[in-house]
Amino acid sequence: MIRETASFPLGGGLDLVTPPIRRSPGTAIGGHNYEPRPEGYRRVAGFERYDGRPLASSASYGTLDFTGGTAAIAAGDTVTSATATAQVLAVMVDGGAWAAGTAAGRLVLAPLSGTITAGQALSVGGAVRAMAAADAVECGAVTDGDHRAWQALAVERTRSLIGPVPGSGPVRGIAMLRGTVYAVRDNAAGTQAVLHRAGDSGWQSCALGWVLAFAVGSAEFTEGQTVTGTSSSATGTITRVVVERGDWTTGDAVGQLVLPATAGAFTDGEVITSATGTARTDGTAAANRLEPGGRYEFAVHGFGGAADGVRLYGCNGVNRAFEWDGAVFVPIRTGLAPDRPSHIAAHGGRLFVAMAGSLLASALGNPLSWQVIEDAGEIAFGDEITALLSGYAGVLAVFGRRRTGILYGTVFAGEAADAEFKVISEEAGAEPGSVQHLSQPVCLDERGVRALAAVQEYGDFAAGTLSRPIKPWLDARRGVGVTCSLRVREADQYRLFWGDGAGLVLDMSGGKPAFMPLSLGRVLRCAVSGDGPDGQEWLLAGDEGGFVHRVDSGTSFDGAPVPALLRLAFNHLK
């Protein structure tokens, strides 16, 4: 009997539309939590909660032999020596007895802060309980079984210390600025939103300071000076000066002063002065605050050119847009009413925001000025704007629900004017939260997953979609609503997430689009990719329970097993 062997490559992703006899045997006809790659299929990596403290997957344990135990040491106790402190994960007594003062055995500790050496006294709550019989050893299990068990204890202990963003409801936005992670969530009462910073002690709220509006400014204020009300005697230190219209030289400057705090209460219409500045207040000083609700979008850009001038710009459709540099919060007043932008992008030296069907551009080089006299501009888009995307071929892409446009150029008026807006599709658009930039812009609309080049070439035809092989799967998602999306730069992937907990990965690393479904066991409400604290690409996502997760990190779904299934097409040729 002649036995033949054959092989075929795995790849191509999910294919639900090609007739079985024509379907490549390497494609999938079902499954979830596998991602297509050039080398085949790979189970997705895990994700784990994050708040600035060490990740659970980074945890380890130490072992310490003890002798002369006089009082019981139990799991959960904190043990201290002259040079170290650690929490007890497990206790094994090999001989002797606590009551007799002869107990001997081993402690499993985590984290081991410092070094414990032989002969040191081991105390719990200030009372000596035992003596170290040998030096503490990092990962000192003798058997593989003990190592796995003790490592799991260390991981779960570390995970339990990492908390959600304080407040209530979902995480409404995540951003990274110069290696620091920020998240926004409504407070416990749901009365306002709070900006938090991740750090060594977990999430910490950021002080947003105060703002004092002024008018008839006739002499320029300077950051760092103290502003004083001439009649109220109220004072505050100026951290930002914003001129929205007018000019100091003509005595009609109008804008706002940003203050970290105020001493006393400024009164409306009083003269305010500093070492160099003079104006009148236009109202009283007000504490900056974020109203609850909305979905935040962010842009990170440095309009001043210096590396330390990179700042975070955000909006959420409920509040004014804002600027944040890590210490100073500046509300951005565009002049439109209501002033509640939903989408934001930095492009061509300008800050762009979108409200309903209007696209607004700040003054060139000044994201805080929206004066037409400084060449700020507005474009009527003709559809509800759902996304802005900068960085593709030197243009700004503008998406509506059923329209796509491109803004060429950056100068709106004068002899050097070069701005031109072109609508490239009257039918194809993008779902909010679905637009990302891979080698070209990719998004989801009513027809499926599209690339911008396909929109330009095919318009509203189905041939312009990348997702024809998974059309039945996408059809089943109609009406659910996309919550967020991710670009994975290092893997050349695009990921989409829906409000029912489903997800989708598009892999472009093999040269052709390949899709597979995801099932993460929770609903992700916002996501971001960027340079993390270590300078590497970080993927972060916020869920509806208030946790921020680092994606593609760890080996579990935040402590839960990763459910994964892959069903391949039948090979009709063998």
Short mmCIF file of N, CA and C in Angstrom, two decimals, residues 268-412:
data_model
loop_
_atom_site.label_atom_id
_atom_site.label_comp_id
_atom_site.label_asym_id
_atom_site.label_seq_id
_atom_site.Cartn_x
_atom_site.Cartn_y
_atom_site.Cartn_z
N ASP A 268 -16.86 90.27 39.40
CA ASP A 268 -17.11 90.53 37.99
C ASP A 268 -16.85 92.00 37.67
N GLY A 269 -16.05 92.24 36.62
CA GLY A 269 -15.82 93.60 36.14
C GLY A 269 -14.71 94.36 36.84
N GLU A 270 -14.07 93.75 37.84
CA GLU A 270 -13.02 94.49 38.53
C GLU A 270 -11.73 94.50 37.71
N VAL A 271 -10.89 95.48 37.95
CA VAL A 271 -9.59 95.56 37.30
C VAL A 271 -8.66 94.54 37.95
N ILE A 272 -7.97 93.78 37.10
CA ILE A 272 -6.97 92.83 37.61
C ILE A 272 -5.62 93.22 37.04
N THR A 273 -4.59 93.05 37.87
CA THR A 273 -3.25 93.44 37.46
C THR A 273 -2.25 92.37 37.89
N SER A 274 -1.10 92.41 37.22
CA SER A 274 0.06 91.62 37.64
C SER A 274 1.27 92.52 37.46
N ALA A 275 2.45 91.97 37.55
CA ALA A 275 3.65 92.79 37.39
C ALA A 275 3.70 93.47 36.03
N THR A 276 3.09 92.82 35.02
CA THR A 276 3.12 93.41 33.67
C THR A 276 1.74 93.58 33.05
N GLY A 277 0.72 92.93 33.61
CA GLY A 277 -0.57 92.85 32.92
C GLY A 277 -1.67 93.69 33.53
N THR A 278 -2.64 94.05 32.67
CA THR A 278 -3.83 94.78 33.13
C THR A 278 -5.02 94.37 32.27
N ALA A 279 -6.16 94.12 32.94
CA ALA A 279 -7.41 93.80 32.24
C ALA A 279 -8.55 93.93 33.24
N ARG A 280 -9.76 93.61 32.79
CA ARG A 280 -10.91 93.54 33.67
C ARG A 280 -11.48 92.12 33.64
N THR A 281 -11.96 91.66 34.76
CA THR A 281 -12.57 90.33 34.80
C THR A 281 -13.87 90.33 34.03
N ASP A 282 -14.15 89.21 33.39
CA ASP A 282 -15.42 89.01 32.68
C ASP A 282 -16.13 87.85 33.37
N GLY A 283 -16.69 88.12 34.55
CA GLY A 283 -17.27 87.10 35.40
C GLY A 283 -16.35 86.83 36.58
N THR A 284 -16.67 85.82 37.35
CA THR A 284 -15.85 85.45 38.51
C THR A 284 -15.03 84.22 38.17
N ALA A 285 -14.02 83.95 38.98
CA ALA A 285 -13.20 82.75 38.76
C ALA A 285 -14.04 81.50 38.97
N ALA A 286 -13.84 80.51 38.10
CA ALA A 286 -14.63 79.27 38.19
C ALA A 286 -13.68 78.08 38.17
N ALA A 287 -14.00 77.09 38.97
CA ALA A 287 -13.21 75.87 38.99
C ALA A 287 -13.47 75.09 37.70
N ASN A 288 -12.40 74.64 37.07
CA ASN A 288 -12.56 73.79 35.89
C ASN A 288 -13.19 72.46 36.30
N ARG A 289 -14.10 71.97 35.49
CA ARG A 289 -14.73 70.69 35.77
C ARG A 289 -15.16 70.04 34.46
N LEU A 290 -15.28 68.74 34.49
CA LEU A 290 -15.75 67.95 33.35
C LEU A 290 -17.12 67.39 33.68
N GLU A 291 -18.10 67.72 32.86
CA GLU A 291 -19.44 67.16 33.07
C GLU A 291 -19.40 65.66 32.77
N PRO A 292 -20.26 64.87 33.42
CA PRO A 292 -20.23 63.41 33.22
C PRO A 292 -20.73 63.01 31.84
N GLY A 293 -20.40 61.78 31.46
CA GLY A 293 -20.90 61.22 30.22
C GLY A 293 -19.96 61.41 29.05
N GLY A 294 -20.42 61.00 27.89
CA GLY A 294 -19.66 61.16 26.66
C GLY A 294 -18.59 60.10 26.47
N ARG A 295 -17.97 60.13 25.29
CA ARG A 295 -16.86 59.24 24.95
C ARG A 295 -15.69 60.11 24.51
N TYR A 296 -14.59 59.99 25.21
CA TYR A 296 -13.46 60.89 24.98
C TYR A 296 -12.61 60.46 23.79
N GLU A 297 -12.18 61.46 23.03
CA GLU A 297 -11.16 61.29 22.01
C GLU A 297 -10.00 62.21 22.35
N PHE A 298 -8.78 61.79 21.98
CA PHE A 298 -7.60 62.57 22.32
C PHE A 298 -6.68 62.71 21.11
N ALA A 299 -5.92 63.79 21.11
CA ALA A 299 -4.84 64.00 20.15
C ALA A 299 -3.63 64.47 20.93
N VAL A 300 -2.47 63.95 20.61
CA VAL A 300 -1.22 64.34 21.27
C VAL A 300 -0.36 65.05 20.24
N HIS A 301 0.02 66.29 20.57
CA HIS A 301 0.78 67.08 19.58
C HIS A 301 1.54 68.18 20.29
N GLY A 302 2.65 68.59 19.67
CA GLY A 302 3.41 69.72 20.17
C GLY A 302 3.36 70.85 19.16
N PHE A 303 2.58 71.86 19.43
CA PHE A 303 2.46 72.98 18.50
C PHE A 303 3.64 73.93 18.59
N GLY A 304 4.39 73.86 19.71
CA GLY A 304 5.53 74.75 19.85
C GLY A 304 6.79 74.20 19.23
N GLY A 305 6.80 72.91 18.88
CA GLY A 305 7.97 72.32 18.24
C GLY A 305 8.91 71.65 19.21
N ALA A 306 9.02 72.11 20.46
CA ALA A 306 9.92 71.52 21.44
C ALA A 306 9.37 70.20 21.94
N ALA A 307 10.26 69.26 22.27
CA ALA A 307 9.83 67.94 22.71
C ALA A 307 8.99 68.03 23.98
N ASP A 308 9.38 68.95 24.90
CA ASP A 308 8.63 69.07 26.14
C ASP A 308 7.35 69.88 25.96
N GLY A 309 7.10 70.35 24.74
CA GLY A 309 5.88 71.10 24.46
C GLY A 309 4.74 70.24 23.97
N VAL A 310 4.96 68.93 23.89
CA VAL A 310 3.90 68.01 23.47
C VAL A 310 2.81 67.99 24.54
N ARG A 311 1.58 68.20 24.11
CA ARG A 311 0.46 68.27 25.05
C ARG A 311 -0.70 67.40 24.57
N LEU A 312 -1.61 67.16 25.48
CA LEU A 312 -2.77 66.32 25.22
C LEU A 312 -3.99 67.20 24.97
N TYR A 313 -4.72 66.90 23.89
CA TYR A 313 -5.94 67.63 23.57
C TYR A 313 -7.10 66.64 23.55
N GLY A 314 -8.21 67.00 24.19
CA GLY A 314 -9.31 66.05 24.30
C GLY A 314 -10.66 66.70 24.13
N CYS A 315 -11.66 65.85 23.84
CA CYS A 315 -13.05 66.29 23.76
C CYS A 315 -13.92 65.06 23.96
N ASN A 316 -15.22 65.28 24.23
CA ASN A 316 -16.11 64.13 24.43
C ASN A 316 -17.56 64.39 24.04
N GLY A 317 -17.85 65.49 23.38
CA GLY A 317 -19.23 65.76 22.96
C GLY A 317 -20.12 66.28 24.06
N VAL A 318 -19.58 66.44 25.27
CA VAL A 318 -20.35 66.95 26.41
C VAL A 318 -19.75 68.23 26.95
N ASN A 319 -18.43 68.31 26.93
CA ASN A 319 -17.71 69.46 27.46
C ASN A 319 -17.00 70.22 26.34
N ARG A 320 -16.43 71.38 26.71
CA ARG A 320 -15.52 72.05 25.79
C ARG A 320 -14.30 71.15 25.57
N ALA A 321 -13.64 71.33 24.44
CA ALA A 321 -12.35 70.68 24.24
C ALA A 321 -11.37 71.27 25.26
N PHE A 322 -10.26 70.58 25.47
CA PHE A 322 -9.31 71.05 26.47
C PHE A 322 -7.89 70.68 26.08
N GLU A 323 -6.95 71.40 26.70
CA GLU A 323 -5.52 71.11 26.59
C GLU A 323 -5.01 70.71 27.97
N TRP A 324 -4.12 69.70 28.00
CA TRP A 324 -3.54 69.24 29.26
C TRP A 324 -2.07 68.93 29.02
N ASP A 325 -1.20 69.52 29.83
CA ASP A 325 0.24 69.28 29.66
C ASP A 325 0.83 68.42 30.76
N GLY A 326 -0.02 67.83 31.58
CA GLY A 326 0.41 67.03 32.72
C GLY A 326 0.27 67.78 34.03
N ALA A 327 0.07 69.09 33.96
CA ALA A 327 -0.08 69.91 35.16
C ALA A 327 -1.14 70.99 35.02
N VAL A 328 -1.28 71.53 33.80
CA VAL A 328 -2.18 72.66 33.57
C VAL A 328 -3.30 72.25 32.63
N PHE A 329 -4.53 72.48 33.05
CA PHE A 329 -5.74 72.17 32.28
C PHE A 329 -6.29 73.47 31.71
N VAL A 330 -6.46 73.53 30.38
CA VAL A 330 -6.95 74.75 29.74
C VAL A 330 -8.20 74.43 28.93
N PRO A 331 -9.38 74.97 29.30
CA PRO A 331 -10.56 74.81 28.46
C PRO A 331 -10.36 75.57 27.14
N ILE A 332 -10.78 74.96 26.05
CA ILE A 332 -10.65 75.59 24.73
C ILE A 332 -12.01 76.11 24.30
N ARG A 333 -12.10 77.43 24.11
CA ARG A 333 -13.37 78.06 23.71
C ARG A 333 -13.30 78.38 22.22
N THR A 334 -14.07 77.64 21.43
CA THR A 334 -14.04 77.84 19.98
C THR A 334 -14.93 78.98 19.53
N GLY A 335 -15.90 79.36 20.35
CA GLY A 335 -16.83 80.43 19.97
C GLY A 335 -18.16 79.93 19.46
N LEU A 336 -18.27 78.64 19.13
CA LEU A 336 -19.55 78.09 18.69
C LEU A 336 -20.43 77.79 19.89
N ALA A 337 -21.73 77.82 19.68
CA ALA A 337 -22.67 77.47 20.74
C ALA A 337 -23.66 76.42 20.20
N PRO A 338 -23.80 75.28 20.86
CA PRO A 338 -23.05 74.87 22.05
C PRO A 338 -21.63 74.46 21.68
N ASP A 339 -20.72 74.69 22.58
CA ASP A 339 -19.29 74.43 22.34
C ASP A 339 -18.93 73.07 22.93
N ARG A 340 -19.33 72.00 22.23
CA ARG A 340 -19.12 70.64 22.74
C ARG A 340 -18.63 69.73 21.61
N PRO A 341 -17.36 69.83 21.23
CA PRO A 341 -16.85 68.99 20.14
C PRO A 341 -16.86 67.51 20.50
N SER A 342 -17.06 66.68 19.47
CA SER A 342 -17.08 65.23 19.65
C SER A 342 -15.83 64.55 19.13
N HIS A 343 -15.13 65.19 18.18
CA HIS A 343 -13.97 64.56 17.54
C HIS A 343 -12.85 65.59 17.44
N ILE A 344 -11.60 65.10 17.44
CA ILE A 344 -10.47 66.01 17.52
C ILE A 344 -9.27 65.41 16.80
N ALA A 345 -8.45 66.27 16.21
CA ALA A 345 -7.22 65.83 15.54
C ALA A 345 -6.28 67.02 15.42
N ALA A 346 -4.99 66.74 15.44
CA ALA A 346 -3.97 67.75 15.18
C ALA A 346 -3.42 67.49 13.78
N HIS A 347 -3.42 68.53 12.96
CA HIS A 347 -3.00 68.35 11.56
C HIS A 347 -2.49 69.66 11.00
N GLY A 348 -1.36 69.60 10.34
CA GLY A 348 -0.85 70.76 9.62
C GLY A 348 -0.62 71.99 10.48
N GLY A 349 -0.24 71.80 11.74
CA GLY A 349 0.00 72.94 12.62
C GLY A 349 -1.25 73.53 13.21
N ARG A 350 -2.39 72.85 13.04
CA ARG A 350 -3.66 73.33 13.58
C ARG A 350 -4.32 72.23 14.41
N LEU A 351 -5.18 72.67 15.32
CA LEU A 351 -6.05 71.74 16.02
C LEU A 351 -7.41 71.78 15.36
N PHE A 352 -7.92 70.61 14.99
CA PHE A 352 -9.24 70.51 14.36
C PHE A 352 -10.21 69.84 15.33
N VAL A 353 -11.43 70.34 15.39
CA VAL A 353 -12.48 69.71 16.16
C VAL A 353 -13.74 69.64 15.29
N ALA A 354 -14.59 68.69 15.61
CA ALA A 354 -15.83 68.51 14.86
C ALA A 354 -17.01 68.54 15.81
N MET A 355 -18.03 69.30 15.41
CA MET A 355 -19.29 69.35 16.14
C MET A 355 -20.41 69.15 15.14
N ALA A 356 -21.16 68.07 15.31
CA ALA A 356 -22.23 67.73 14.37
C ALA A 356 -21.66 67.69 12.95
N GLY A 357 -22.09 68.60 12.05
CA GLY A 357 -21.60 68.59 10.70
C GLY A 357 -20.59 69.67 10.39
N SER A 358 -20.03 70.31 11.42
CA SER A 358 -19.07 71.39 11.23
C SER A 358 -17.66 70.94 11.60
N LEU A 359 -16.70 71.30 10.77
CA LEU A 359 -15.29 71.05 11.03
C LEU A 359 -14.62 72.40 11.29
N LEU A 360 -14.02 72.56 12.45
CA LEU A 360 -13.40 73.82 12.84
C LEU A 360 -11.90 73.64 12.94
N ALA A 361 -11.16 74.67 12.51
CA ALA A 361 -9.70 74.66 12.58
C ALA A 361 -9.23 75.84 13.41
N SER A 362 -8.27 75.61 14.30
CA SER A 362 -7.71 76.68 15.11
C SER A 362 -6.77 77.54 14.26
N ALA A 363 -6.26 78.60 14.85
CA ALA A 363 -5.24 79.40 14.18
C ALA A 363 -3.99 78.55 13.97
N LEU A 364 -3.23 78.87 12.96
CA LEU A 364 -2.02 78.11 12.65
C LEU A 364 -1.01 78.26 13.78
N GLY A 365 -0.62 77.12 14.37
CA GLY A 365 0.36 77.11 15.44
C GLY A 365 -0.17 77.47 16.80
N ASN A 366 -1.47 77.77 16.92
CA ASN A 366 -2.04 78.16 18.21
C ASN A 366 -3.37 77.44 18.42
N PRO A 367 -3.36 76.33 19.13
CA PRO A 367 -4.60 75.57 19.32
C PRO A 367 -5.60 76.23 20.25
N LEU A 368 -5.22 77.33 20.89
CA LEU A 368 -6.11 78.02 21.82
C LEU A 368 -6.78 79.23 21.19
N SER A 369 -6.44 79.55 19.94
CA SER A 369 -7.03 80.69 19.25
C SER A 369 -7.88 80.21 18.09
N TRP A 370 -9.10 80.74 18.01
CA TRP A 370 -10.04 80.33 16.95
C TRP A 370 -10.59 81.55 16.23
N GLN A 371 -9.74 82.61 16.13
CA GLN A 371 -10.15 83.83 15.46
C GLN A 371 -9.97 83.71 13.96
N VAL A 372 -10.97 84.11 13.22
CA VAL A 372 -10.87 84.10 11.76
C VAL A 372 -9.76 85.03 11.30
N ILE A 373 -9.56 86.12 12.05
CA ILE A 373 -8.52 87.08 11.66
C ILE A 373 -7.13 86.44 11.73
N GLU A 374 -6.98 85.37 12.51
CA GLU A 374 -5.71 84.64 12.59
C GLU A 374 -5.74 83.39 11.71
N ASP A 375 -6.65 83.37 10.73
CA ASP A 375 -6.74 82.29 9.76
C ASP A 375 -7.30 81.01 10.34
N ALA A 376 -8.09 81.10 11.41
CA ALA A 376 -8.88 79.95 11.83
C ALA A 376 -9.98 79.77 10.80
N GLY A 377 -10.57 78.60 10.73
CA GLY A 377 -11.56 78.35 9.69
C GLY A 377 -12.64 77.37 10.12
N GLU A 378 -13.68 77.30 9.30
CA GLU A 378 -14.78 76.37 9.52
C GLU A 378 -15.24 75.84 8.17
N ILE A 379 -15.51 74.54 8.12
CA ILE A 379 -15.99 73.88 6.90
C ILE A 379 -17.28 73.15 7.23
N ALA A 380 -18.31 73.39 6.42
CA ALA A 380 -19.57 72.65 6.57
C ALA A 380 -19.43 71.32 5.83
N PHE A 381 -19.55 70.22 6.56
CA PHE A 381 -19.28 68.90 5.98
C PHE A 381 -20.50 68.30 5.27
N GLY A 382 -21.68 68.65 5.72
CA GLY A 382 -22.88 68.13 5.06
C GLY A 382 -23.36 66.80 5.58
N ASP A 383 -22.77 66.29 6.63
CA ASP A 383 -23.18 65.04 7.27
C ASP A 383 -22.67 65.08 8.70
N GLU A 384 -23.23 64.27 9.57
CA GLU A 384 -22.71 64.19 10.93
C GLU A 384 -21.30 63.61 10.88
N ILE A 385 -20.33 64.36 11.37
CA ILE A 385 -18.94 63.88 11.37
C ILE A 385 -18.78 62.82 12.45
N THR A 386 -18.18 61.69 12.07
CA THR A 386 -17.99 60.59 13.01
C THR A 386 -16.54 60.35 13.37
N ALA A 387 -15.59 60.91 12.61
CA ALA A 387 -14.17 60.69 12.91
C ALA A 387 -13.31 61.65 12.12
N LEU A 388 -12.17 62.00 12.70
CA LEU A 388 -11.11 62.76 12.03
C LEU A 388 -9.83 61.94 12.12
N LEU A 389 -9.06 61.92 11.04
CA LEU A 389 -7.82 61.15 11.04
C LEU A 389 -6.74 61.92 10.30
N SER A 390 -5.65 62.21 11.01
CA SER A 390 -4.51 62.90 10.44
C SER A 390 -3.37 61.92 10.23
N GLY A 391 -2.43 62.32 9.38
CA GLY A 391 -1.21 61.53 9.22
C GLY A 391 -1.17 60.63 8.02
N TYR A 392 -2.20 60.64 7.17
CA TYR A 392 -2.21 59.80 5.98
C TYR A 392 -1.96 60.65 4.75
N ALA A 393 -0.83 60.44 4.09
CA ALA A 393 -0.49 61.11 2.82
C ALA A 393 -0.56 62.63 2.93
N GLY A 394 -0.31 63.16 4.11
CA GLY A 394 -0.27 64.61 4.28
C GLY A 394 -1.62 65.29 4.26
N VAL A 395 -2.71 64.53 4.43
CA VAL A 395 -4.05 65.12 4.39
C VAL A 395 -4.78 64.80 5.68
N LEU A 396 -5.90 65.50 5.89
CA LEU A 396 -6.80 65.21 6.99
C LEU A 396 -8.02 64.51 6.42
N ALA A 397 -8.27 63.28 6.86
CA ALA A 397 -9.45 62.54 6.42
C ALA A 397 -10.61 62.83 7.37
N VAL A 398 -11.76 63.14 6.80
CA VAL A 398 -12.96 63.46 7.56
C VAL A 398 -14.04 62.45 7.18
N PHE A 399 -14.59 61.78 8.20
CA PHE A 399 -15.59 60.74 7.95
C PHE A 399 -16.94 61.14 8.53
N GLY A 400 -17.99 60.89 7.77
CA GLY A 400 -19.34 60.99 8.27
C GLY A 400 -19.96 59.60 8.27
N ARG A 401 -21.23 59.52 8.55
CA ARG A 401 -21.87 58.21 8.54
C ARG A 401 -22.01 57.69 7.11
N ARG A 402 -22.23 58.58 6.15
CA ARG A 402 -22.35 58.14 4.76
C ARG A 402 -21.61 59.09 3.82
N ARG A 403 -20.51 59.64 4.29
CA ARG A 403 -19.73 60.55 3.47
C ARG A 403 -18.28 60.53 3.95
N THR A 404 -17.36 60.67 3.01
CA THR A 404 -15.93 60.73 3.34
C THR A 404 -15.31 61.88 2.56
N GLY A 405 -14.50 62.69 3.24
CA GLY A 405 -13.86 63.82 2.59
C GLY A 405 -12.40 63.93 2.97
N ILE A 406 -11.66 64.69 2.19
CA ILE A 406 -10.23 64.89 2.40
C ILE A 406 -9.94 66.38 2.39
N LEU A 407 -9.19 66.86 3.39
CA LEU A 407 -8.75 68.24 3.42
C LEU A 407 -7.29 68.30 3.00
N TYR A 408 -7.04 68.98 1.89
CA TYR A 408 -5.69 69.21 1.41
C TYR A 408 -5.25 70.60 1.83
N GLY A 409 -3.97 70.78 2.12
CA GLY A 409 -3.46 72.09 2.46
C GLY A 409 -3.73 72.48 3.90
N THR A 410 -3.15 73.61 4.32
CA THR A 410 -3.27 74.05 5.71
C THR A 410 -3.58 75.53 5.87
N VAL A 411 -3.53 76.31 4.80
CA VAL A 411 -3.75 77.75 4.89
C VAL A 411 -5.11 78.08 4.28
N PHE A 412 -5.96 78.77 5.06
CA PHE A 412 -7.34 79.00 4.64
C PHE A 412 -7.55 80.32 3.91
#
